[in-house]
Structure formats: C-alpha cells, structure tokens
CSV table of C-alpha atoms in Angstrom, one decimal:
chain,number,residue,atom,x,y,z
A,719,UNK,CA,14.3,7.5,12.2
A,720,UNK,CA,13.6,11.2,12.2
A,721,UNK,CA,10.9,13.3,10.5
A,722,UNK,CA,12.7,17.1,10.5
A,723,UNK,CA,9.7,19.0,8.5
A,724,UNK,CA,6.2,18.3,7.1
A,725,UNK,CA,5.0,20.9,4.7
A,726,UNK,CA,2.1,21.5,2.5
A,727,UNK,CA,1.8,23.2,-0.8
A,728,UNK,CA,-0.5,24.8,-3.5
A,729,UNK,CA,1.5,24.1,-6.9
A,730,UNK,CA,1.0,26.4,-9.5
A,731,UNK,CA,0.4,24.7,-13.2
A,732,UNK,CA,1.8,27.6,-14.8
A,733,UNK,CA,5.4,27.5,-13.6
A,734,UNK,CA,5.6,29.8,-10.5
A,735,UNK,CA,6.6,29.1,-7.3
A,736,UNK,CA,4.5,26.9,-5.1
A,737,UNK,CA,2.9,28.4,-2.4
A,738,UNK,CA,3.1,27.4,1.4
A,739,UNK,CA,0.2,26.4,2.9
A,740,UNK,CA,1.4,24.9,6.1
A,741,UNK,CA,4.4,24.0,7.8
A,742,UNK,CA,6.0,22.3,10.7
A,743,UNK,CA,9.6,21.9,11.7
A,744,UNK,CA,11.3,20.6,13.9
A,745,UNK,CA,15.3,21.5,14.1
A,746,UNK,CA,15.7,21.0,17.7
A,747,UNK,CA,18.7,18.6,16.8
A,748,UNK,CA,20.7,21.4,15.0
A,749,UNK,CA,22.6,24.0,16.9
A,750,UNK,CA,20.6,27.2,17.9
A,751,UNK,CA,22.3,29.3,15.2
A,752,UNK,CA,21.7,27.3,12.5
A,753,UNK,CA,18.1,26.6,13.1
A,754,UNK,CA,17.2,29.7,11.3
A,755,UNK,CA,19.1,29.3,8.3
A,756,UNK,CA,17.5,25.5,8.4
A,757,UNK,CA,14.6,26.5,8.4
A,758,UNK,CA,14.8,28.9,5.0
A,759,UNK,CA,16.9,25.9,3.5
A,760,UNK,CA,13.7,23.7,3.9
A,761,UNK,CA,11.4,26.3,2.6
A,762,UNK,CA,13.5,26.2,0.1
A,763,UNK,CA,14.0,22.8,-0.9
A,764,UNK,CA,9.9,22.3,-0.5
A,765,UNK,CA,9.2,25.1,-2.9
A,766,UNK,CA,11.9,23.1,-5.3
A,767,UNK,CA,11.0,19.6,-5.2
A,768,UNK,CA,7.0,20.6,-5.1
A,769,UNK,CA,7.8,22.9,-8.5
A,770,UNK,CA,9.6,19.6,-10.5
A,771,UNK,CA,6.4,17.1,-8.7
A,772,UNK,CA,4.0,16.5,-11.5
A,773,UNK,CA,0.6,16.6,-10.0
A,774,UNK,CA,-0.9,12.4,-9.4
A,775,UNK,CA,2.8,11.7,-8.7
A,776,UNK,CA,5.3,10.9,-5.6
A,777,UNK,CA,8.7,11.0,-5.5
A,778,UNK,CA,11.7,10.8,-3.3
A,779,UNK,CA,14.2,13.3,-3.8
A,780,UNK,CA,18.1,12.6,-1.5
A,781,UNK,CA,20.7,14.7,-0.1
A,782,UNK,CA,23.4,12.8,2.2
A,783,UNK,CA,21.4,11.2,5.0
A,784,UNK,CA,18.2,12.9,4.4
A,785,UNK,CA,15.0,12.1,2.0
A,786,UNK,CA,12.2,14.9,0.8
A,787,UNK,CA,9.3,12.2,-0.2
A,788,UNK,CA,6.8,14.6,-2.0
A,789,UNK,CA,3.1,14.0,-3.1
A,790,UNK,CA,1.2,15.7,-5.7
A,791,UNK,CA,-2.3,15.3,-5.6
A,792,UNK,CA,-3.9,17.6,-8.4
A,793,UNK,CA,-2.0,20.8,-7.3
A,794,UNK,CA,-2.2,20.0,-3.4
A,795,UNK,CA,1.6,19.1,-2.4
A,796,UNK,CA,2.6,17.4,0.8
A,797,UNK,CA,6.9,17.2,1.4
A,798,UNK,CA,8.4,15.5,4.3
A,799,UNK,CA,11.8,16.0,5.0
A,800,UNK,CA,12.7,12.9,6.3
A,801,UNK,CA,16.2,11.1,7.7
A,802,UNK,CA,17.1,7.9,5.6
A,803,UNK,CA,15.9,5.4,7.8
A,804,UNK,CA,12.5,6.1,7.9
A,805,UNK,CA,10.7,3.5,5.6
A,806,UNK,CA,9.6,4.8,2.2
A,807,UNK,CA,6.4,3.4,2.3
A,808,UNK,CA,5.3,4.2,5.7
A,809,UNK,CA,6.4,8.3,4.6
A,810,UNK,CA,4.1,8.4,1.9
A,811,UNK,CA,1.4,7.3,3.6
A,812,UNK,CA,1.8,10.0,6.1
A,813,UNK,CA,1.9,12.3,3.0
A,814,UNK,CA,-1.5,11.2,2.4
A,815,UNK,CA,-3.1,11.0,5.7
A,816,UNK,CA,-1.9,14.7,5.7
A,817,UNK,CA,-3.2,16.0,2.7
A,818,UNK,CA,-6.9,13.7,3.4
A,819,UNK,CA,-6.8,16.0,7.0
A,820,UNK,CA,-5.9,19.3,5.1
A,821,UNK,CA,-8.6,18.5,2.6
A,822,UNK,CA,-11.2,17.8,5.4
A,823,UNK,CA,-10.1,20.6,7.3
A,824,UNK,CA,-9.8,23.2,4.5
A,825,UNK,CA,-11.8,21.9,1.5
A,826,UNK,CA,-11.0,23.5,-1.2
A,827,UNK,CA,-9.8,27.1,-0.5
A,828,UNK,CA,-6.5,26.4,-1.0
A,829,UNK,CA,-7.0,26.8,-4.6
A,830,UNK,CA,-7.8,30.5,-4.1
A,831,UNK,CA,-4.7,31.1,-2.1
A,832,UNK,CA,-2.4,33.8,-3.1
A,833,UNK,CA,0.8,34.4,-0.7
A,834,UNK,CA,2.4,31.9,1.9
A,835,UNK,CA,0.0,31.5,5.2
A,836,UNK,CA,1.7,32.2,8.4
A,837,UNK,CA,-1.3,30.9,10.0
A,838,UNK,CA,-0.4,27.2,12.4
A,839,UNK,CA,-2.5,24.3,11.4
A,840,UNK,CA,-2.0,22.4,14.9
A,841,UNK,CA,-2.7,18.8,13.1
A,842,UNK,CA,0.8,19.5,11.4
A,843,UNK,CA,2.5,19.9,14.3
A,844,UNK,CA,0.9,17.2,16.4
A,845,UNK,CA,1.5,14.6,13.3
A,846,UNK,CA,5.7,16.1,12.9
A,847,UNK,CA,5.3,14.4,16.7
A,848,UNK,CA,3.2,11.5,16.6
A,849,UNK,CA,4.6,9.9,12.9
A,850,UNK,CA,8.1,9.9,14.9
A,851,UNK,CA,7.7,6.2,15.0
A,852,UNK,CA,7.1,4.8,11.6
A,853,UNK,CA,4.7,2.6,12.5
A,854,UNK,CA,1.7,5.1,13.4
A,855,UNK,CA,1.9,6.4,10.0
A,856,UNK,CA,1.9,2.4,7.9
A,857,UNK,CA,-0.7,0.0,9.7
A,858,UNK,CA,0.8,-2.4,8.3
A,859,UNK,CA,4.3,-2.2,9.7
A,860,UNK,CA,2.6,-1.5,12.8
A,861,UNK,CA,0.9,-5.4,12.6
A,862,UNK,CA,4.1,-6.7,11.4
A,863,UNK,CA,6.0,-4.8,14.7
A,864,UNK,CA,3.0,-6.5,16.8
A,865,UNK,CA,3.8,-10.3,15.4
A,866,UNK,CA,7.9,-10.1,16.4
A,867,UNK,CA,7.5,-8.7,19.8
A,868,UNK,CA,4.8,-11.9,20.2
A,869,UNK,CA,7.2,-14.1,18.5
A,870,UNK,CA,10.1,-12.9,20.6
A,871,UNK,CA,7.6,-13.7,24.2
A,872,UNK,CA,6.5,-16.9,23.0
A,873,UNK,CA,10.1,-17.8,22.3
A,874,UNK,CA,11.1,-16.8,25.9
A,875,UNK,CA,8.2,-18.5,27.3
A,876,UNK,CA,9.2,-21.8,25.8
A,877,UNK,CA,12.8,-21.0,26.7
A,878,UNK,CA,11.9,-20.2,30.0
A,879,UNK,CA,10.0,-23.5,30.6
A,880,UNK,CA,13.3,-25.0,29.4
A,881,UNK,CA,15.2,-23.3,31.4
A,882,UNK,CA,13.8,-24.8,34.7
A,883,UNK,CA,15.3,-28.1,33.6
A,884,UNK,CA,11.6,-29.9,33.2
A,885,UNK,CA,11.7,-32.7,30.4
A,886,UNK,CA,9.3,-33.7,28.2
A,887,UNK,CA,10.1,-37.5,29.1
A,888,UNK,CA,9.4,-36.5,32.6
A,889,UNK,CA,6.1,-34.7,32.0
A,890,UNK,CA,4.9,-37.0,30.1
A,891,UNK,CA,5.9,-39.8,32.5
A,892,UNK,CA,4.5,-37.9,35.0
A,893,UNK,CA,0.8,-37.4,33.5
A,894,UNK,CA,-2.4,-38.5,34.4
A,895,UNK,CA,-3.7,-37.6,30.9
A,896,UNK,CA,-1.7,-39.7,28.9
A,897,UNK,CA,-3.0,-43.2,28.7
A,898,UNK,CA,-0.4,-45.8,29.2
A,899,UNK,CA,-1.0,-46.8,25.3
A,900,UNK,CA,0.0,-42.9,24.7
A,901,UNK,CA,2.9,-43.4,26.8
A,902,UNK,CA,4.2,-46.0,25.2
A,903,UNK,CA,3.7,-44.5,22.0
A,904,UNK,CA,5.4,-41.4,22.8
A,905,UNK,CA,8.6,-43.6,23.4
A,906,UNK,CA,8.1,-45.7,20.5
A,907,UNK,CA,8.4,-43.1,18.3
A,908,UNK,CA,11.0,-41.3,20.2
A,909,UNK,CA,13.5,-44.2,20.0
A,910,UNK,CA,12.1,-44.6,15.8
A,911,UNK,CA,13.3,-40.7,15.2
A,912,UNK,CA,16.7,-40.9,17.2
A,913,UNK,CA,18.3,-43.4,14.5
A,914,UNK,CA,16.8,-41.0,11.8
A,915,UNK,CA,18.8,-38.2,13.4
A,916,UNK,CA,21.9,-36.1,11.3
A,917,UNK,CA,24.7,-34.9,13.1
C-alpha cells in the first residue's frame, strides 16, 4: 500500500482547467530519470480527473495498479494517487482530512486564486508520510487492526499455557478453590459430554 501523490485543487465551474493549489509527491520508487516526467504525468492526470469531478462528489478513477480517488467539495478538489491496495475507504477519508486542514489553514482564499501556487504547504508533505499506513487515515480500520493483533496474543497465551503440557484435569485436581462438590461436578459432566462427542 503506497500513496505516490496528494494534490489539491481549485475547480473552475466554467470549464477551464483546475488550478493547483498544493502538491506533494513522492516518486522515490521510480528511476531518477523518470521522476520528472512522473511528476508532469500526475499534474496531469489531477488537472483531468478534478475537471470530470462534479463538485459534492468522489470518485475513483484506475489505471493498471494504481487509483486517483478524487473529492470535490464545492469547487475545492483533493486527488490522491494511490497503489491499488490501499483501502478505498480509508483514501477518502484522507481526502477529507486534507481538504478540512486546507480549509483551516487557508479559509477561503482559494477561491480568489488565479495561476498554480508553487508555494509548499508542509501538512501535505508530512500527511503523503504519515497516511503510508492505512490505518492513520480510517479510525476505524485502525480499531479493527487493534482487535486481531489482541486476538492473535490471547491465542498464543492460551496456546502457550497448553504448550507446557498442564491439564485442566490436573489443575483442577490440584485446586484449593474448587470444593470437592465442584470437583466432582467438573468430572461428572466431563464423562456426560465425551459420549456426546462427533468424530
């Protein structure tokens, strides 16, 4: 899972091209030579996709291996150009995490802007780094990655008291706890479930 680009638009409702607003690449993975010409390919492709994204929609646009998932939101466009892996879900809600900062950052002046901004927005580089790993960007995959690596360690810790070769007959012969009625229970009802058993 590989984010290459983030990028942010102003799209025009009367037809023209979109204008850049911000934009951060990372093409470290292609060959030094053809990082350039990546890099006008996805300046391309943004201005494309953000033209043909009517505004209150999303969409995911794919070529080969790779997704553009664009938002809209009123005329303010977010792209990320993304590998195929990378959840849908957890991409556009990176989309709108970065249009909420660019809107807290920049209000509304991006309405009055007239030519492509060379100016760096740092936030768009630091979130091309951090959103690496899907689950920054989508809480909830996040909780969901938190619950299998604790279901994975409670299975090892069970298998792990297993694997010392202690019994429950013996522990439970063994107790103090266990009244001799709850003993005798215990072994009751073991010997009622073992004709119930299917092999």
């Amino acid at each position: 899972m590989k984010i290459t680009a983030l990028v942010v638009l102003k799209c025009n409702p009367e037809g023209s091209d979109p204008i850049i607003l911000a934009n951060a690449t990372d093409v470290s993975r292609f060959g030094y030579f053809q990082r350039p010409s990546v890099r006008e390919f996805i300046v391309f492709v943004s201005r494309t996709v953000a033209k043909r994204t009517p505004p209150g929609q999303r969409q995911s646009v794919q070529h080969e291996e790779y997704k553009v998932h664009a938002y809209n939101r009123n005329g303010l466009c977010a792209l990320g150009f993304m590998d195929d892996h990378y959840p849908v879900r957890s991409a556009f809600s990176l989309l709108n995490q970065v249009l909420d900062e660019y809107q807290k950052n920049f209000g509304e002046s991006w309405r009055n802007a007239q030519a492509d901004s060379t100016q760096p927005w740092p936030y768009l580089n630091d979130a091309l780094t951090k959103f690496q790993d899907p689950a920054e960007a989508d809480k909830l995959l996040k909780i969901q990655r938190e619950l299998d690596e604790t279901k994975i360690i409670l299975h090892k810790t069970i298998d792990s008291v297993l694997a010392r070769g202690e019994k429950l007959d013996s522990l439970v012969e063994k107790s103090s706890d266990l009244s001799a009625a709850s003993q005798m229970f215990y072994k009751q009802a073991k010997k009622t479930n073992q004709c119930c058993t299917i092999l």
